[in-house]
Every structure is written in structure tokens, then in C-alpha cells.
mmCIF file of C-alpha atoms in Angstrom:
data_model
loop_
_atom_site.group_PDB
_atom_site.id
_atom_site.type_symbol
_atom_site.label_atom_id
_atom_site.label_comp_id
_atom_site.label_asym_id
_atom_site.label_seq_id
_atom_site.Cartn_x
_atom_site.Cartn_y
_atom_site.Cartn_z
ATOM 1 C CA MET N 1 9.912 24.408 15.408
ATOM 2 C CA LYS N 2 6.841 24.545 16.995
ATOM 3 C CA LYS N 3 6.689 24.578 20.875
ATOM 4 C CA LEU N 4 5.334 21.521 22.618
ATOM 5 C CA PHE N 5 2.770 22.446 25.076
ATOM 6 C CA LEU N 6 1.308 19.787 27.291
ATOM 7 C CA PRO N 7 -2.164 19.405 28.397
ATOM 8 C CA VAL N 8 -3.182 20.673 31.982
ATOM 9 C CA PHE N 9 -6.708 20.547 33.551
ATOM 10 C CA ALA N 10 -9.105 23.550 33.315
ATOM 11 C CA VAL N 11 -8.351 25.363 36.594
ATOM 12 C CA LEU N 12 -4.930 26.277 35.561
ATOM 13 C CA PRO N 13 -3.560 28.809 32.351
ATOM 14 C CA VAL N 14 -4.106 26.301 29.040
ATOM 15 C CA PHE N 15 -1.921 26.542 25.803
ATOM 16 C CA CYS N 16 -0.485 30.115 25.976
ATOM 17 C CA HIS N 17 -0.487 29.693 22.270
ATOM 18 C CA LEU N 18 0.655 32.581 19.959
ATOM 19 C CA PRO N 19 -1.217 33.012 16.718
ATOM 20 C CA ALA N 20 0.159 31.246 13.716
ATOM 21 C CA ALA N 21 0.944 33.186 10.404
ATOM 22 C CA ALA N 22 -0.408 31.741 7.426
ATOM 23 C CA MET N 23 1.184 28.331 6.271
ATOM 24 C CA ASP N 24 1.535 26.496 3.276
ATOM 25 C CA GLU N 25 0.447 22.829 4.106
ATOM 26 C CA ARG N 26 3.957 21.841 3.478
ATOM 27 C CA GLU N 27 5.109 23.438 5.866
ATOM 28 C CA VAL N 28 2.469 21.824 8.002
ATOM 29 C CA GLN N 29 3.210 18.389 7.181
ATOM 30 C CA ALA N 30 6.713 19.139 8.186
ATOM 31 C CA GLU N 31 6.283 20.185 11.516
ATOM 32 C CA TRP N 32 2.482 18.965 12.493
ATOM 33 C CA GLU N 33 4.054 15.657 14.125
ATOM 34 C CA ASN N 34 6.098 17.965 17.352
ATOM 35 C CA THR N 35 3.035 20.029 18.125
ATOM 36 C CA VAL N 36 0.314 19.098 20.686
ATOM 37 C CA ILE N 37 -2.918 21.502 20.061
ATOM 38 C CA SER N 38 -5.108 22.738 22.750
ATOM 39 C CA VAL N 39 -9.180 22.373 21.815
ATOM 40 C CA THR N 40 -11.614 24.802 23.615
ATOM 41 C CA ARG N 41 -15.079 22.829 23.587
ATOM 42 C CA ASP N 42 -18.016 25.185 22.423
ATOM 43 C CA ASN N 43 -21.563 22.859 22.865
ATOM 44 C CA ARG N 44 -22.526 25.279 20.258
ATOM 45 C CA VAL N 45 -20.619 23.486 17.154
ATOM 46 C CA PRO N 46 -20.082 20.410 16.204
ATOM 47 C CA GLU N 47 -17.186 18.528 17.219
ATOM 48 C CA ASP N 48 -14.839 18.212 14.147
ATOM 49 C CA ILE N 49 -15.671 21.873 13.273
ATOM 50 C CA ALA N 50 -14.272 22.532 17.046
ATOM 51 C CA LEU N 51 -11.072 20.134 16.366
ATOM 52 C CA LEU N 52 -10.739 21.955 13.054
ATOM 53 C CA ARG N 53 -11.002 25.113 14.603
ATOM 54 C CA ALA N 54 -8.099 24.637 17.263
ATOM 55 C CA PHE N 55 -6.185 22.884 14.040
ATOM 56 C CA ASN N 56 -6.010 26.011 11.924
ATOM 57 C CA LYS N 57 -5.556 28.316 15.413
ATOM 58 C CA THR N 58 -2.501 26.752 15.120
ATOM 59 C CA TRP N 59 -1.179 26.093 11.642
ATOM 60 C CA GLN N 60 -3.280 29.153 9.724
ATOM 61 C CA VAL N 61 -4.113 27.252 6.561
ATOM 62 C CA PRO N 62 -5.591 30.058 4.514
ATOM 63 C CA ALA N 63 -8.271 27.300 2.777
ATOM 64 C CA ILE N 64 -9.455 26.443 6.416
ATOM 65 C CA SER N 65 -9.716 29.744 7.741
ATOM 66 C CA ALA N 66 -12.218 30.302 4.394
ATOM 67 C CA TYR N 67 -14.062 26.929 4.978
ATOM 68 C CA LEU N 68 -14.809 28.099 8.587
ATOM 69 C CA LYS N 69 -15.396 31.480 7.941
ATOM 70 C CA LYS N 70 -17.985 30.666 5.610
ATOM 71 C CA TRP N 71 -19.335 27.828 7.586
ATOM 72 C CA LYS N 72 -19.649 29.849 10.627
ATOM 73 C CA THR N 73 -21.866 32.532 8.324
ATOM 74 C CA SER N 74 -24.219 29.914 6.810
ATOM 75 C CA GLY N 75 -26.117 28.495 10.167
ATOM 76 C CA LYS N 76 -25.320 25.039 9.989
ATOM 77 C CA ASN N 77 -24.249 25.511 13.753
ATOM 78 C CA THR N 78 -26.248 22.232 14.684
ATOM 79 C CA GLY N 79 -25.906 18.607 13.682
ATOM 80 C CA LYS N 80 -23.705 15.196 14.434
ATOM 81 C CA SER N 81 -19.782 15.050 13.433
ATOM 82 C CA ALA N 82 -19.655 11.247 13.489
ATOM 83 C CA GLY N 83 -19.241 9.276 10.371
ATOM 84 C CA ARG N 84 -18.920 12.423 7.934
ATOM 85 C CA THR N 85 -16.248 13.686 5.920
ATOM 86 C CA LEU N 86 -15.318 17.447 5.174
ATOM 87 C CA THR N 87 -14.138 18.458 1.575
ATOM 88 C CA ILE N 88 -12.230 21.580 1.576
ATOM 89 C CA ARG N 89 -11.571 22.540 -1.959
ATOM 90 C CA GLY N 90 -8.629 24.898 -3.285
ATOM 91 C CA TYR N 91 -6.456 26.695 -1.169
ATOM 92 C CA ASP N 92 -3.007 28.424 -1.110
ATOM 93 C CA ASP N 93 -1.412 28.902 -4.275
ATOM 94 C CA CYS N 94 -4.065 25.984 -5.811
ATOM 95 C CA ASP N 95 -7.112 26.045 -7.522
ATOM 96 C CA GLU N 96 -9.987 23.663 -6.696
ATOM 97 C CA ASP N 97 -9.044 21.123 -9.179
ATOM 98 C CA SER N 98 -5.163 21.001 -7.793
ATOM 99 C CA CYS N 99 -5.407 21.148 -3.743
ATOM 100 C CA THR N 100 -7.756 19.685 -1.952
ATOM 101 C CA VAL N 101 -8.231 18.890 2.143
ATOM 102 C CA PHE N 102 -10.613 16.395 4.021
ATOM 103 C CA VAL N 103 -11.231 15.907 7.324
ATOM 104 C CA ARG N 104 -12.661 13.417 9.481
ATOM 105 C CA GLU N 105 -13.370 12.623 12.875
ATOM 106 C CA ASN N 106 -13.935 8.741 14.147
ATOM 107 C CA PRO N 107 -15.014 8.534 17.690
ATOM 108 C CA VAL N 108 -13.311 5.715 19.648
ATOM 109 C CA GLN N 109 -14.693 5.852 23.060
ATOM 110 C CA ASP N 110 -16.512 8.197 25.174
ATOM 111 C CA ASP N 111 -13.610 10.342 26.093
ATOM 112 C CA HIS N 112 -11.393 9.863 23.035
ATOM 113 C CA ALA N 113 -11.704 10.506 19.008
ATOM 114 C CA LEU N 114 -9.070 10.340 16.296
ATOM 115 C CA PHE N 115 -8.952 13.450 13.992
ATOM 116 C CA PHE N 116 -7.859 13.125 10.605
ATOM 117 C CA VAL N 117 -6.480 15.677 8.292
ATOM 118 C CA ILE N 118 -5.490 14.623 5.091
ATOM 119 C CA PHE N 119 -3.951 17.364 2.462
ATOM 120 C CA GLY N 120 -4.175 16.470 -1.263
ATOM 121 C CA ARG N 121 -2.012 18.154 -4.128
ATOM 122 C CA VAL N 122 -0.984 17.758 -7.738
ATOM 123 C CA SER N 123 2.428 17.775 -8.231
ATOM 124 C CA ASP N 124 4.000 16.756 -11.656
ATOM 125 C CA ILE N 125 0.585 15.520 -13.165
ATOM 126 C CA VAL N 126 -0.080 13.377 -10.410
ATOM 127 C CA TYR N 127 -2.448 13.637 -7.639
ATOM 128 C CA THR N 128 -1.090 12.480 -4.045
ATOM 129 C CA GLU N 129 -1.678 12.574 -0.509
ATOM 130 C CA ASN N 130 -0.668 13.195 2.858
ATOM 131 C CA LEU N 131 -2.466 11.864 6.174
ATOM 132 C CA LEU N 132 -2.022 13.476 9.546
ATOM 133 C CA VAL N 133 -3.987 11.852 12.505
ATOM 134 C CA TYR N 134 -4.512 13.323 16.394
ATOM 135 C CA ASP N 135 -5.817 11.107 19.152
ATOM 136 C CA TYR N 136 -8.182 13.815 20.924
ATOM 137 C CA ASP N 137 -8.930 13.577 24.768
ATOM 138 C CA ARG N 138 -12.115 15.403 25.836
ATOM 139 C CA ASN N 139 -10.645 14.997 29.310
ATOM 140 C CA SER N 140 -7.547 17.337 28.692
ATOM 141 C CA GLY N 141 -8.954 18.981 25.976
ATOM 142 C CA ALA N 142 -5.614 18.047 24.370
ATOM 143 C CA MET N 143 -5.124 16.727 20.695
ATOM 144 C CA LYS N 144 -1.795 14.681 20.349
ATOM 145 C CA PRO N 145 -0.157 13.924 16.496
ATOM 146 C CA LEU N 146 -0.147 10.269 16.052
ATOM 147 C CA PRO N 147 2.944 10.234 13.562
ATOM 148 C CA ASP N 148 3.677 6.677 14.223
ATOM 149 C CA PHE N 149 -0.137 5.838 13.095
ATOM 150 C CA PRO N 150 -0.187 1.960 11.390
ATOM 151 C CA ALA N 151 -1.761 3.909 7.725
ATOM 152 C CA ARG N 152 0.292 6.186 7.701
ATOM 153 C CA ASN N 153 3.477 4.128 7.335
ATOM 154 C CA HIS N 154 1.611 1.650 5.548
ATOM 155 C CA SER N 155 2.543 0.117 1.956
ATOM 156 C CA THR N 156 1.906 -2.974 -0.268
ATOM 157 C CA GLY N 157 5.286 -2.670 -1.867
ATOM 158 C CA LEU N 158 3.571 -1.604 -5.082
ATOM 159 C CA ARG N 159 6.373 0.501 -7.018
ATOM 160 C CA THR N 160 6.881 1.533 -10.619
ATOM 161 C CA SER N 161 9.595 3.373 -12.481
ATOM 162 C CA GLY N 162 6.948 5.646 -13.958
ATOM 163 C CA LEU N 163 4.122 7.600 -12.089
ATOM 164 C CA ASP N 164 2.609 6.555 -8.773
ATOM 165 C CA TYR N 165 0.050 7.760 -6.818
ATOM 166 C CA GLN N 166 -1.427 6.792 -3.158
ATOM 167 C CA VAL N 167 -4.744 8.543 -1.708
ATOM 168 C CA TYR N 168 -7.218 8.017 0.789
ATOM 169 C CA SER N 169 -11.158 7.508 1.256
ATOM 170 C CA PHE N 170 -13.474 7.070 4.406
ATOM 171 C CA ASP N 171 -16.876 5.678 3.895
ATOM 172 C CA ASP N 172 -19.948 7.820 5.097
ATOM 173 C CA GLY N 173 -21.276 6.418 7.912
ATOM 174 C CA ASP N 174 -18.621 3.969 8.549
ATOM 175 C CA SER N 175 -15.184 3.958 10.128
ATOM 176 C CA SER N 176 -12.705 2.134 7.837
ATOM 177 C CA LEU N 177 -10.465 3.838 5.934
ATOM 178 C CA VAL N 178 -9.323 2.662 2.448
ATOM 179 C CA ILE N 179 -5.557 3.608 1.230
ATOM 180 C CA SER N 180 -5.254 3.523 -3.025
ATOM 181 C CA ASP N 181 -2.244 3.000 -4.383
ATOM 182 C CA GLY N 182 -2.060 3.022 -8.022
ATOM 183 C CA VAL N 183 0.537 3.636 -11.564
ATOM 184 C CA THR N 184 -0.614 5.340 -14.558
ATOM 185 C CA ASP N 185 -0.148 2.832 -16.961
ATOM 186 C CA GLY N 186 0.616 -0.687 -17.233
ATOM 187 C CA PRO N 187 -1.799 -3.651 -17.104
ATOM 188 C CA LEU N 188 -1.145 -3.280 -13.345
ATOM 189 C CA VAL N 189 -3.337 -0.602 -12.321
ATOM 190 C CA GLY N 190 -3.112 -0.854 -8.453
ATOM 191 C CA ALA N 191 -4.032 -1.401 -4.777
ATOM 192 C CA ARG N 192 -6.538 -0.258 -2.435
ATOM 193 C CA SER N 193 -5.749 -1.516 1.033
ATOM 194 C CA LEU N 194 -8.379 -1.673 3.481
ATOM 195 C CA PHE N 195 -8.503 -0.588 7.553
ATOM 196 C CA ARG N 196 -10.742 -1.280 10.022
ATOM 197 C CA GLN N 197 -11.153 0.909 13.665
ATOM 198 C CA GLU N 198 -10.354 -1.134 16.179
ATOM 199 C CA GLY N 199 -10.644 0.643 19.596
ATOM 200 C CA ALA N 200 -7.650 3.674 19.193
ATOM 201 C CA SER N 201 -6.116 2.381 16.071
ATOM 202 C CA LEU N 202 -6.774 0.926 12.470
ATOM 203 C CA ARG N 203 -6.572 -2.623 11.629
ATOM 204 C CA TYR N 204 -4.712 -3.588 8.642
ATOM 205 C CA GLU N 205 -7.293 -6.588 6.783
ATOM 206 C CA GLY N 206 -5.869 -7.086 3.716
ATOM 207 C CA ALA N 207 -6.180 -5.212 -0.138
ATOM 208 C CA GLU N 208 -7.556 -5.980 -3.264
ATOM 209 C CA ILE N 209 -5.423 -6.069 -6.605
ATOM 210 C CA THR N 210 -6.992 -4.077 -9.049
ATOM 211 C CA VAL N 211 -5.837 -4.544 -12.797
ATOM 212 C CA ASN N 212 -6.807 -3.046 -16.151
ATOM 213 C CA GLY N 213 -9.666 -5.232 -18.129
ATOM 214 C CA ALA N 214 -11.866 -7.880 -16.877
ATOM 215 C CA SER N 215 -10.053 -10.695 -18.767
ATOM 216 C CA MET N 216 -7.133 -10.014 -16.918
ATOM 217 C CA LYS N 217 -9.466 -9.978 -14.277
ATOM 218 C CA GLU N 218 -10.757 -13.329 -14.601
ATOM 219 C CA GLN N 219 -7.515 -15.299 -15.258
ATOM 220 C CA LEU N 220 -6.129 -13.915 -11.925
ATOM 221 C CA ALA N 221 -9.563 -14.425 -9.896
ATOM 222 C CA ALA N 222 -9.471 -18.020 -11.191
ATOM 223 C CA LEU N 223 -6.366 -19.084 -8.832
ATOM 224 C CA ASP N 224 -8.445 -18.390 -6.288
ATOM 225 C CA ALA N 225 -5.517 -17.036 -4.256
ATOM 226 C CA GLY N 226 -5.565 -15.756 -0.633
ATOM 227 C CA GLU N 227 -2.222 -13.517 -0.100
ATOM 228 C CA PHE N 228 -0.312 -11.389 -2.753
ATOM 229 C CA ALA N 229 3.166 -9.847 -2.249
ATOM 230 C CA PHE N 230 5.092 -7.254 -4.432
ATOM 231 C CA TYR N 231 8.884 -7.708 -5.083
ATOM 232 C CA ASP N 232 11.164 -6.256 -7.749
ATOM 233 C CA ILE N 233 12.518 -9.235 -9.149
ATOM 234 C CA ASP N 234 15.130 -7.750 -12.056
ATOM 235 C CA GLY N 235 15.561 -4.140 -10.208
ATOM 236 C CA ASP N 236 14.315 -2.097 -12.730
ATOM 237 C CA GLY N 237 11.859 -0.061 -10.547
ATOM 238 C CA ASN N 238 8.852 -1.854 -11.451
ATOM 239 C CA THR N 239 7.694 -4.639 -8.858
ATOM 240 C CA GLU N 240 6.165 -7.842 -9.757
ATOM 241 C CA LEU N 241 2.730 -9.270 -8.359
ATOM 242 C CA PHE N 242 2.858 -12.750 -6.700
ATOM 243 C CA LEU N 243 -0.534 -14.511 -5.618
ATOM 244 C CA LYS N 244 -0.511 -17.657 -3.695
ATOM 245 C CA ASN N 245 -2.820 -20.276 -2.259
ATOM 246 C CA SER N 246 -2.538 -23.147 -0.137
ATOM 247 C CA ALA N 247 -1.331 -25.212 -3.003
ATOM 248 C CA VAL N 248 0.364 -22.623 -5.487
ATOM 249 C CA GLY N 249 2.895 -19.875 -6.105
ATOM 250 C CA CYS N 250 2.431 -17.771 -8.509
ATOM 251 C CA ILE N 251 4.136 -14.488 -10.338
ATOM 252 C CA LEU N 252 2.791 -12.413 -13.026
ATOM 253 C CA ALA N 253 5.158 -9.481 -14.248
ATOM 254 C CA LEU N 254 2.725 -6.577 -14.383
ATOM 255 C CA SER N 255 5.079 -3.582 -14.738
ATOM 256 C CA VAL N 256 4.886 -0.563 -16.834
ATOM 257 C CA ALA N 257 7.911 -1.707 -18.855
ATOM 258 C CA GLY N 258 6.472 -5.350 -18.979
ATOM 259 C CA ARG N 259 4.388 -7.565 -21.323
ATOM 260 C CA PRO N 260 0.794 -7.926 -20.300
ATOM 261 C CA GLU N 261 1.366 -11.952 -21.085
ATOM 262 C CA THR N 262 1.310 -13.877 -17.665
ATOM 263 C CA ARG N 263 2.805 -17.205 -19.092
ATOM 264 C CA THR N 264 5.867 -19.015 -18.108
ATOM 265 C CA ALA N 265 6.052 -18.158 -14.325
ATOM 266 C CA GLU N 266 2.502 -18.467 -13.315
ATOM 267 C CA PHE N 267 2.363 -21.411 -11.621
ATOM 268 C CA ILE N 268 5.349 -22.433 -9.697
ATOM 269 C CA ASP N 269 4.593 -25.296 -6.948
ATOM 270 C CA PHE N 270 4.509 -23.857 -3.442
ATOM 271 C CA SER N 271 5.380 -26.210 -1.277
ATOM 272 C CA GLU N 272 5.048 -25.812 2.558
ATOM 273 C CA ASP N 273 8.935 -26.338 3.004
ATOM 274 C CA GLY N 274 10.079 -23.990 0.064
ATOM 275 C CA ALA N 275 10.492 -20.694 -0.612
ATOM 276 C CA PHE N 276 11.677 -18.218 -3.414
ATOM 277 C CA ILE N 277 14.978 -17.464 -4.109
ATOM 278 C CA PHE N 278 15.736 -14.149 -5.499
ATOM 279 C CA TYR N 279 18.413 -13.529 -8.415
ATOM 280 C CA GLU N 280 19.863 -10.465 -9.844
ATOM 281 C CA LYS N 281 17.878 -11.581 -12.942
ATOM 282 C CA GLY N 282 15.036 -13.493 -11.971
ATOM 283 C CA LEU N 283 13.895 -16.184 -9.092
ATOM 284 C CA SER N 284 13.884 -19.756 -8.433
ATOM 285 C CA ARG N 285 11.971 -22.344 -6.200
ATOM 286 C CA GLU N 286 13.853 -25.159 -4.779
ATOM 287 C CA ARG N 287 12.541 -28.172 -2.276
ATOM 288 C CA ASN N 288 13.439 -31.848 -1.249
ATOM 289 C CA CYS N 289 10.774 -34.125 -2.758
ATOM 290 C CA GLY N 290 11.295 -36.840 -0.981
ATOM 291 C CA PRO N 291 14.388 -39.280 0.189
ATOM 292 C CA GLY N 292 17.049 -38.275 -2.255
ATOM 293 C CA CYS N 293 14.947 -36.107 -4.661
ATOM 294 C CA PHE N 294 15.597 -32.663 -5.783
ATOM 295 C CA SER N 295 13.007 -30.351 -7.938
ATOM 296 C CA GLY N 296 13.416 -26.766 -8.968
ATOM 297 C CA SER N 297 11.756 -24.168 -11.155
ATOM 298 C CA TYR N 298 14.083 -21.203 -12.684
ATOM 299 C CA VAL N 299 12.880 -18.193 -13.944
ATOM 300 C CA LEU N 300 14.934 -15.823 -16.283
ATOM 301 C CA MET N 301 13.341 -12.190 -16.339
ATOM 302 C CA GLU N 302 13.743 -10.099 -19.162
ATOM 303 C CA ASN N 303 12.012 -6.490 -19.748
ATOM 304 C CA SER N 304 9.962 -6.907 -16.724
ATOM 305 C CA ALA N 305 8.693 -10.330 -17.895
ATOM 306 C CA PRO N 306 9.215 -13.941 -17.259
ATOM 307 C CA ALA N 307 12.013 -15.113 -20.661
ATOM 308 C CA ALA N 308 12.098 -18.802 -20.032
ATOM 309 C CA MET N 309 11.780 -21.148 -17.461
ATOM 310 C CA LEU N 310 14.179 -24.214 -16.334
ATOM 311 C CA SER N 311 13.119 -26.797 -14.561
ATOM 312 C CA VAL N 312 15.009 -29.418 -12.668
ATOM 313 C CA TYR N 313 14.549 -33.218 -11.178
ATOM 314 C CA GLU N 314 17.045 -34.817 -9.787
ATOM 315 C CA LEU N 315 16.903 -38.534 -7.444
ATOM 316 C CA THR N 316 19.629 -39.632 -6.003
ATOM 317 C CA PRO N 317 19.462 -43.246 -5.763
ATOM 318 C CA PRO N 318 20.526 -45.665 -2.548
ATOM 319 C CA PRO N 319 23.722 -47.084 -2.514
ATOM 320 C CA GLY N 320 23.502 -50.105 -4.694
ATOM 321 C CA LYS N 321 20.351 -49.112 -6.614
ATOM 322 C CA LYS N 322 20.201 -47.468 -10.430
ATOM 323 C CA VAL N 323 18.186 -44.546 -11.614
ATOM 324 C CA ASN N 324 17.031 -44.644 -15.307
ATOM 325 C CA PRO N 325 18.703 -42.114 -17.399
ATOM 326 C CA GLU N 326 15.695 -41.257 -18.270
ATOM 327 C CA GLU N 327 13.919 -40.389 -15.202
ATOM 328 C CA SER N 328 17.067 -38.303 -13.358
ATOM 329 C CA PRO N 329 18.751 -36.111 -13.808
ATOM 330 C CA VAL N 330 15.699 -34.328 -15.944
ATOM 331 C CA TYR N 331 16.726 -30.435 -17.174
ATOM 332 C CA LYS N 332 14.093 -28.942 -19.457
ATOM 333 C CA ILE N 333 14.012 -25.328 -20.609
ATOM 334 C CA LEU N 334 10.043 -23.594 -21.370
ATOM 335 C CA GLY N 335 11.192 -20.607 -23.955
ATOM 336 C CA PRO N 336 8.921 -17.631 -24.755
ATOM 337 C CA GLU N 337 7.546 -19.057 -27.487
ATOM 338 C CA GLY N 338 5.910 -21.563 -25.145
ATOM 339 C CA ARG N 339 8.389 -24.463 -26.345
ATOM 340 C CA GLU N 340 9.886 -27.132 -23.823
ATOM 341 C CA ARG N 341 12.807 -28.563 -24.707
ATOM 342 C CA ARG N 342 15.264 -31.374 -22.642
ATOM 343 C CA VAL N 343 18.782 -30.055 -21.903
ATOM 344 C CA THR N 344 22.213 -30.855 -20.752
ATOM 345 C CA ALA N 345 23.699 -30.733 -17.445
ATOM 346 C CA ALA N 346 25.779 -28.132 -18.675
ATOM 347 C CA GLU N 347 23.165 -25.989 -20.616
ATOM 348 C CA LYS N 348 20.876 -25.610 -16.851
ATOM 349 C CA GLU N 349 24.487 -24.431 -15.058
ATOM 350 C CA GLU N 350 24.646 -21.968 -17.801
ATOM 351 C CA PHE N 351 21.034 -21.171 -17.622
ATOM 352 C CA ILE N 352 21.416 -20.358 -13.690
ATOM 353 C CA LYS N 353 24.371 -18.580 -14.399
ATOM 354 C CA LYS N 354 22.396 -16.331 -16.505
ATOM 355 C CA LEU N 355 20.234 -15.108 -13.390
ATOM 356 C CA GLY N 356 22.666 -13.532 -11.877
ATOM 357 C CA LYS N 357 23.919 -13.088 -7.927
ATOM 358 C CA LYS N 358 21.482 -14.231 -5.795
ATOM 359 C CA GLY N 359 19.597 -11.672 -3.171
ATOM 360 C CA SER N 360 18.646 -11.891 0.562
ATOM 361 C CA ASP N 361 15.522 -10.485 0.600
ATOM 362 C CA GLU N 362 12.543 -12.171 1.458
ATOM 363 C CA LEU N 363 8.769 -11.865 0.148
ATOM 364 C CA THR N 364 6.045 -10.101 2.280
ATOM 365 C CA TRP N 365 2.449 -12.108 2.156
ATOM 366 C CA GLN N 366 -0.407 -9.956 2.797
ATOM 367 C CA PRO N 367 -4.013 -10.981 2.965
ATOM 368 C CA LEU N 368 -5.884 -10.932 -0.636
ATOM 369 C CA LEU N 369 -9.372 -9.106 -0.728
ATOM 370 C CA GLY N 370 -10.124 -9.689 -4.300
ATOM 371 C CA ILE N 371 -9.330 -8.686 -7.291
ATOM 372 C CA ARG N 372 -11.122 -5.501 -9.128
ATOM 373 C CA ALA N 373 -11.090 -4.606 -13.174
ATOM 374 C CA GLU N 374 -10.537 -1.303 -13.465
ATOM 375 C CA PHE N 375 -11.847 -0.978 -17.413
ATOM 376 C CA PRO N 376 -14.214 -4.041 -17.074
ATOM 377 C CA GLU N 377 -14.220 -3.909 -21.018
ATOM 378 C CA ASP N 378 -10.349 -4.326 -21.703
ATOM 379 C CA GLY N 379 -10.710 -0.597 -22.939
ATOM 380 C CA GLU N 380 -13.082 -1.028 -25.710
#
């Protein structure tokens, strides 16, 4: 474990830190949040290089050492560092195609800057990245780790039982950060979360949903949804996608084990006084539709896709009044073949019983920035 050194004024001895032995980037990720780094100002080099030098003086990552050595002898000792991303290919026991380091400095104000180090590695076929964030205080020369920085702990909720990945990217000249979560197969490709710098932090603006094919994109975009959420309805390790706008709640079972069809449970009325109720093998929407009126929609999930939906409408008449049996109660089941049939109260209860026990989790709605197609021609 590294010792924690606090910044002091320049008139005092600064950071008595012994040179570190060469470290694997996974060792750095395990210890970085406990160590404040001292930065020596050097007006002859861009600030991001000075910060990278200080970082590597503490951690001694071989590839960064090689990069800094080449940089020092390349004559590139001028230029601005703000708004650019340094890319270091291949390190430790990896070749250039397996491991990468990205370095970025985003100025915050005159006396502070954010410093990002991203380690990427191919593991079990899938390429994933880990983000380290520091606050650099130009007055004290201290570079303080920010392990609780919002973008580091962000998740859209997308999960699958297959192979997942998460990568980070910056736009040159822009301080926004994009986090891309993806899956390796299935109709749902991933989600791209956008963070924009706001002072000394990054503000989450929402995410784009990326799908496989133009037809799927058109189908989802037609819903004109403003929010999305992920939830694993049937507990198979694959999250389903929920979309909603001011009038409609929509479920789309788009997981690696599921079917690409999005019928049966696409449109479930989403009123202001209702919410989704989750079960072991499905979900429902229940609401009061007026005095003595109850309606609900119950969706049974099988193999990560909607299998059937039960619609319930019940009207309790005021005292002394009767209800036409053709009007209430009305129970209908829409099956996988797309045919709807009216059922009895006993069949209704049997359908709800198949859903299993009720759960307690609620959806976390997030802003939807748009729908993108990863393969515009549907793979053709």
C-alpha cells in the first residue's frame, strides 16, 4: 500500500517519494486511490506531459516510461495540452492490439484541472477499460485521486449473460466524455452515455441506445420516447429495455438469449398514477381508471421475451346498480401467435400465478438522447 502524502507549500520539503518499481496496470488500479501525487512544474513542456511524468514517477508503468522517453527526444517540447488525448499503444506483456493507455487533461479553472488516465486491456476476448481520475491543484502541485468521480461509477443498467464491454472516449477540443456499454451479440448492441464537464465535475446528460439494424432503429424511434431503463425481468442475467414518453410505457425484450420480436408487450398504458410491478417471470401495470374502475396488463416472460399478455378490466357498480356482464369483468389473453381470446376469472388467476412472486425493485429512468443503428443495413 502506498503512503498518502499531503501537499505542502513550496518553501517546505515536498513529497519525499522513493522511485517505484515497475508495475502492472492492474496493480496501479488496485492502489491508485490511496496516493496523492506531487507534480513538478516545468514550463518547457505541456502540462499534460508534466502530469503524466508525475503519474509515472509514482507508478512506473513501462509503456508510459517508454512513451515519455520517446517524447522527450522527439523535440515536441511546445504546444498546448488542453483538449487533446494522448494515446500509448501496448504495454507490459501486451502488444499494441491488446493494451492501450489514454491520457487526457481537462482544465477546470485557472488553478485546477482534471487529469484522466484510461487503461485498456483485452481479457477473455473482450476489450475493456478502467478509468482513473485526478484533481490537479496548480497552486500546491498536488494531484489528488477522485475514486468517487461520477463517471467512474456510472452504469446504464445494461447487463447480459454473454460478453459485455465498457470503453471511454473524449472528443478532441471538447471536454465531454462518452462511456460506451455494449454486448457482443443480440439485437441490442449497447448504450452510449454522455457526460459534459460542469466545473470540476462531469454532468450526466443521458444515453443513446444502439441497436442492431435500421429496421429496429426505426421501430424504436417511432415511439418518440424521452426516457429509458434496463431491468432483468425474468432473472436470466439479460436486462430488458424499457422506453417511455409522456403517454406510453414500452417493454422491449432485446437480450442475447431473446427473440428480436418486440410485440405483445410493446405498448402498456403508462399513466401518471401507475407503476410497473415486477414478478419472478414477468411484470404488470395496474391502475385505477376511475370511480370503481380497475385495469391492468400482465406480461408473462419466457426465454427473455414476452410470451403472452393478460388484460384485465373490472368495473364495480355503485350500490343498487348493475353492470352489463359484457362490459365487466373482461379478461383477455394475447398469446404468442398474436390471437386474443377472452378468458374466465379462473384462467385469469392461473395466468397471474404463473408470474411467480412479486419483486420490490423499481425502474431507474434515465434521459434518452436517441436511437442509433450499429449495422444500418441489418447485417446484409
